[in-house]
Amino acid sequence: MNLILLGGPGAGKGTQAKLIVEEYKIPQISTGDMLRDAVKQGTELGKKAKEYMDKGELVPDEIVIGIVRDRLKQPDCEKGFILDGFPRTIAQAEALDKMLDEIGKKIDAVINIYVPEEEIVKRIVNRRTCKKCGAIYHLIYSPPKEPDKCDKCGGELYQRDDDKEETVRERLRVYKEQTEPLIEYYKKKGILYNVDGTKDINGVFEEIKGVLSKLS
Ligand code: ADP
Ligand code: ADP
Ligand code: ZN
């Protein structure tokens, strides 16, 4: 099963991707996570990406497309994968179609998680992420048992540099301008499935499982 999770910043893509990984045993490919790793490691690519990420802008297509192309070649993607946060532009979607064509694969479903803007801001400013294992928390909706400490691994929780309110507004603008057109792109291909992202985490997951169970 080859899936794409679409949705604005903070819609719950990462949270749902992790649940799908557990249930269906296919890897999550998060371009955001991979870029943050590159930033942490201080690679050339990371340094370049950080300039864009800190401003809430998109990292240039060719960089992100290159990362995904390499990742999809890894053997763990053979049985399927979940793209989380990619594609984010029409150019990325077209490049993805082309690279999948070359390896004889296709996307089975695009899950579009919709959450209104006011709710998105509330979600993002209270998001906390584990430095060690990447687990995602929310100070109100999905709080850790102990503040600043990951329930799963004991790692330290942090707030992402780009999760400040001003940057979130810019990311929302960028989403509307550059990413939202993908909804129409995939609708035309007949593989778009809309999910109500305002439900609680389990409610959203149930909807997603409903969609996936109908795919052959
Ligand atoms: P969120 O899901 O909260 O929007 P992500 O972790 O997916 O955040 O992305 C964080 C940042 O990383 C984006 O704002 C952007 O700068 C960069 N990024 C991630 N994925 C892509 C992509 N596919 N294309 C361009 N930039 C990306
Ligand atoms: P994305 O990957 O789309 O940016 P995340 O999965 O990181 O989104 O979720 C953003 C924030 O919202 C996190 O703090 C997460 O714990 C919280 N969250 C995710 N899904 C829900 C939900 N259905 N209801 C309430 N909060 C949620
Ligand atoms: Zn952890």
XYZ file of C-alpha atoms and ligand atoms in Angstrom:
271
model
C 0.000 0.000 0.000
C 1.519 3.289 -1.145
C -0.036 6.294 0.577
C 0.223 10.059 0.723
C -0.923 12.053 3.750
C -1.983 15.523 2.718
C -3.059 18.357 5.006
C -1.980 21.734 6.345
C 0.693 22.169 8.972
C -0.511 20.644 12.239
C -3.407 18.759 10.635
C -2.194 15.553 12.272
C -0.238 13.920 9.450
C 2.697 12.837 11.619
C 0.414 11.555 14.375
C -1.673 9.478 11.954
C 1.395 8.296 10.026
C 2.782 6.754 13.207
C -0.497 4.916 13.848
C -0.554 3.644 10.248
C 3.066 2.435 10.603
C 2.086 0.337 13.629
C -1.080 -1.096 12.111
C 0.087 -1.759 8.542
C 3.861 -2.199 9.041
C 4.895 0.151 6.270
C 7.484 2.914 6.769
C 6.720 6.611 7.251
C 8.631 8.901 4.924
C 8.479 12.360 6.464
C 10.391 14.990 4.513
C 10.086 17.338 7.506
C 11.759 14.755 9.795
C 14.460 14.019 7.219
C 15.193 17.718 6.749
C 15.326 18.286 10.525
C 17.785 15.365 10.777
C 19.988 16.990 8.135
C 19.830 20.285 10.060
C 20.812 18.498 13.286
C 23.728 16.791 11.602
C 24.878 20.090 10.169
C 25.265 18.798 6.597
C 25.439 21.238 3.663
C 21.921 20.242 2.705
C 20.782 20.819 6.285
C 22.299 24.289 6.403
C 20.587 25.262 3.187
C 17.229 23.788 4.226
C 17.247 25.538 7.603
C 17.169 28.982 6.001
C 13.839 28.166 4.405
C 12.381 26.176 7.291
C 12.995 28.916 9.851
C 11.045 31.356 7.698
C 8.174 28.927 7.216
C 8.897 28.655 3.520
C 9.254 25.543 1.418
C 12.688 24.076 0.815
C 13.389 24.119 -2.953
C 11.783 21.295 -4.924
C 15.008 19.809 -6.288
C 16.412 19.268 -2.779
C 13.301 17.567 -1.439
C 12.710 15.524 -4.576
C 16.289 14.201 -4.369
C 15.798 13.132 -0.752
C 12.568 11.283 -1.533
C 14.000 9.606 -4.624
C 16.851 8.126 -2.554
C 14.526 7.090 0.250
C 12.042 5.284 -2.003
C 14.874 3.098 -3.306
C 15.468 1.619 0.156
C 14.361 -2.015 0.511
C 11.884 -1.288 3.328
C 9.700 0.618 0.819
C 9.129 -2.556 -1.212
C 5.950 -3.513 0.654
C 4.589 0.037 0.703
C 5.156 3.442 2.289
C 3.430 6.509 3.724
C 4.570 9.855 2.407
C 4.044 12.479 5.116
C 4.564 16.095 4.055
C 5.508 15.236 0.479
C 4.540 16.235 -2.170
C 3.872 19.858 -1.238
C 3.919 21.451 -4.712
C 2.595 20.425 -8.111
C 6.205 20.120 -9.334
C 6.913 17.638 -6.506
C 3.756 15.663 -7.340
C 4.758 15.426 -10.983
C 8.299 14.376 -10.069
C 6.843 11.720 -7.760
C 4.610 10.345 -10.520
C 7.620 10.116 -12.771
C 9.883 8.366 -10.257
C 7.164 5.866 -9.321
C 6.505 5.173 -13.002
C 10.169 4.359 -13.457
C 10.063 1.719 -10.747
C 6.645 0.368 -11.719
C 4.756 1.655 -8.691
C 1.788 3.938 -8.088
C 0.036 5.766 -5.272
C -3.026 3.868 -4.033
C -4.596 6.626 -1.952
C -4.119 10.226 -0.930
C -5.621 10.895 2.488
C -6.471 14.565 2.883
C -6.828 15.523 6.537
C -8.817 18.732 6.871
C -8.636 21.005 9.943
C -9.744 24.679 9.975
C -7.149 27.399 10.431
C -7.951 28.512 14.011
C -7.650 24.951 15.224
C -4.371 24.470 13.352
C -2.737 27.347 15.191
C -3.889 25.921 18.545
C -2.463 22.563 17.653
C 0.902 23.788 16.492
C 1.773 26.223 19.248
C 1.212 23.465 21.810
C 3.005 20.730 19.868
C 5.974 19.100 21.567
C 8.220 16.524 19.929
C 10.617 13.987 21.439
C 14.242 14.733 20.564
C 15.148 11.077 20.743
C 12.326 9.055 19.156
C 10.232 11.700 17.361
C 7.013 10.931 19.286
C 4.493 13.776 18.975
C 2.635 15.308 21.935
C 0.211 18.164 22.507
C 0.256 19.994 25.830
C -3.552 19.891 26.042
C -4.896 17.225 23.646
C -2.204 14.592 24.042
C -0.043 15.518 27.013
C 2.983 13.553 28.188
C 2.652 12.017 31.683
C 5.580 14.081 32.908
C 6.200 17.544 31.469
C 9.104 17.717 28.990
C 9.701 13.953 29.106
C 8.709 11.370 26.480
C 6.370 8.600 27.729
C 7.795 6.157 25.234
C 11.551 6.589 25.633
C 12.208 9.136 28.386
C 13.728 11.530 25.822
C 13.529 15.289 26.180
C 10.563 17.062 24.589
C 11.142 20.260 22.630
C 9.240 22.848 20.649
C 10.237 23.032 16.993
C 11.896 26.301 15.919
C 9.212 26.825 13.285
C 6.268 26.197 15.633
C 6.078 29.809 16.839
C 2.838 31.618 15.984
C 4.288 34.062 13.379
C 5.962 31.239 11.469
C 2.794 29.162 11.632
C 0.826 31.953 9.912
C 3.408 32.014 7.118
C 3.328 28.223 6.781
C -0.453 28.380 6.460
C -0.133 30.986 3.711
C 2.413 28.850 1.891
C 0.192 25.794 2.309
C -2.783 27.548 0.702
C -0.769 28.916 -2.144
C 1.452 25.970 -3.024
C 0.089 22.776 -1.481
C -3.700 23.109 -1.582
C -3.753 22.787 -5.410
C -2.674 19.162 -4.887
C -6.175 18.350 -3.638
C -7.550 19.002 -7.135
C -4.556 17.247 -8.727
C -5.289 13.979 -6.889
C -9.073 14.357 -7.082
C -8.731 14.323 -10.874
C -6.751 11.103 -10.630
C -9.594 9.592 -8.581
C -7.437 8.687 -5.575
C -8.314 11.476 -3.130
C -10.020 10.610 0.167
C -11.105 13.366 2.562
C -10.947 12.765 6.285
C -12.358 14.998 9.043
C -9.265 16.036 10.986
C -11.210 17.795 13.751
C -12.111 14.490 15.416
C -9.881 13.235 18.211
C -6.758 11.256 17.299
C -8.501 7.876 17.439
C -11.569 9.174 15.612
C -9.404 10.352 12.721
C -7.538 7.036 12.674
C -10.828 5.099 12.507
C -11.839 7.151 9.451
C -8.485 6.454 7.807
C -8.760 2.730 8.499
C -12.227 2.829 6.939
C -10.753 4.308 3.771
C -7.830 1.885 3.648
C -10.025 -1.177 4.202
C -11.872 -0.391 0.968
C -8.705 -0.307 -1.136
C -8.124 -3.572 -2.919
P 4.239 20.448 9.266
O 3.636 19.133 8.969
O 4.053 20.909 10.654
O 3.915 21.493 8.254
P 6.819 19.400 8.361
O 7.639 18.763 9.392
O 6.147 18.545 7.353
O 5.813 20.357 9.113
O 7.704 20.462 7.549
C 8.471 21.444 8.221
C 9.173 22.317 7.201
O 10.081 21.521 6.429
C 8.276 22.997 6.167
O 7.738 24.209 6.637
C 9.247 23.204 5.004
O 10.126 24.298 5.240
C 10.095 21.935 5.078
N 9.514 20.856 4.238
C 9.031 19.660 4.662
N 8.573 18.930 3.629
C 8.776 19.680 2.514
C 8.492 19.499 1.132
N 7.896 18.380 0.676
N 8.848 20.496 0.291
C 9.446 21.622 0.713
N 9.714 21.861 1.998
C 9.388 20.907 2.905
P 1.392 17.492 11.193
O 2.341 16.342 11.018
O 0.282 17.466 10.194
O 2.092 18.808 11.246
P 1.068 16.536 13.965
O 0.713 15.101 13.826
O 2.439 16.869 14.380
O 0.667 17.323 12.600
O 0.015 17.199 14.972
C 0.088 18.568 15.343
C -0.265 18.718 16.831
O -1.642 18.427 17.030
C 0.496 17.786 17.752
O 0.751 18.466 18.969
C -0.456 16.607 17.971
O -0.274 15.989 19.234
C -1.822 17.290 17.891
N -2.869 16.465 17.257
C -2.724 15.626 16.198
N -3.928 15.077 15.855
C -4.831 15.595 16.719
C -6.264 15.425 16.880
N -6.978 14.637 16.068
N -6.850 16.126 17.874
C -6.140 16.948 18.681
N -4.813 17.147 18.569
C -4.161 16.485 17.610
Zn 10.699 9.581 22.810
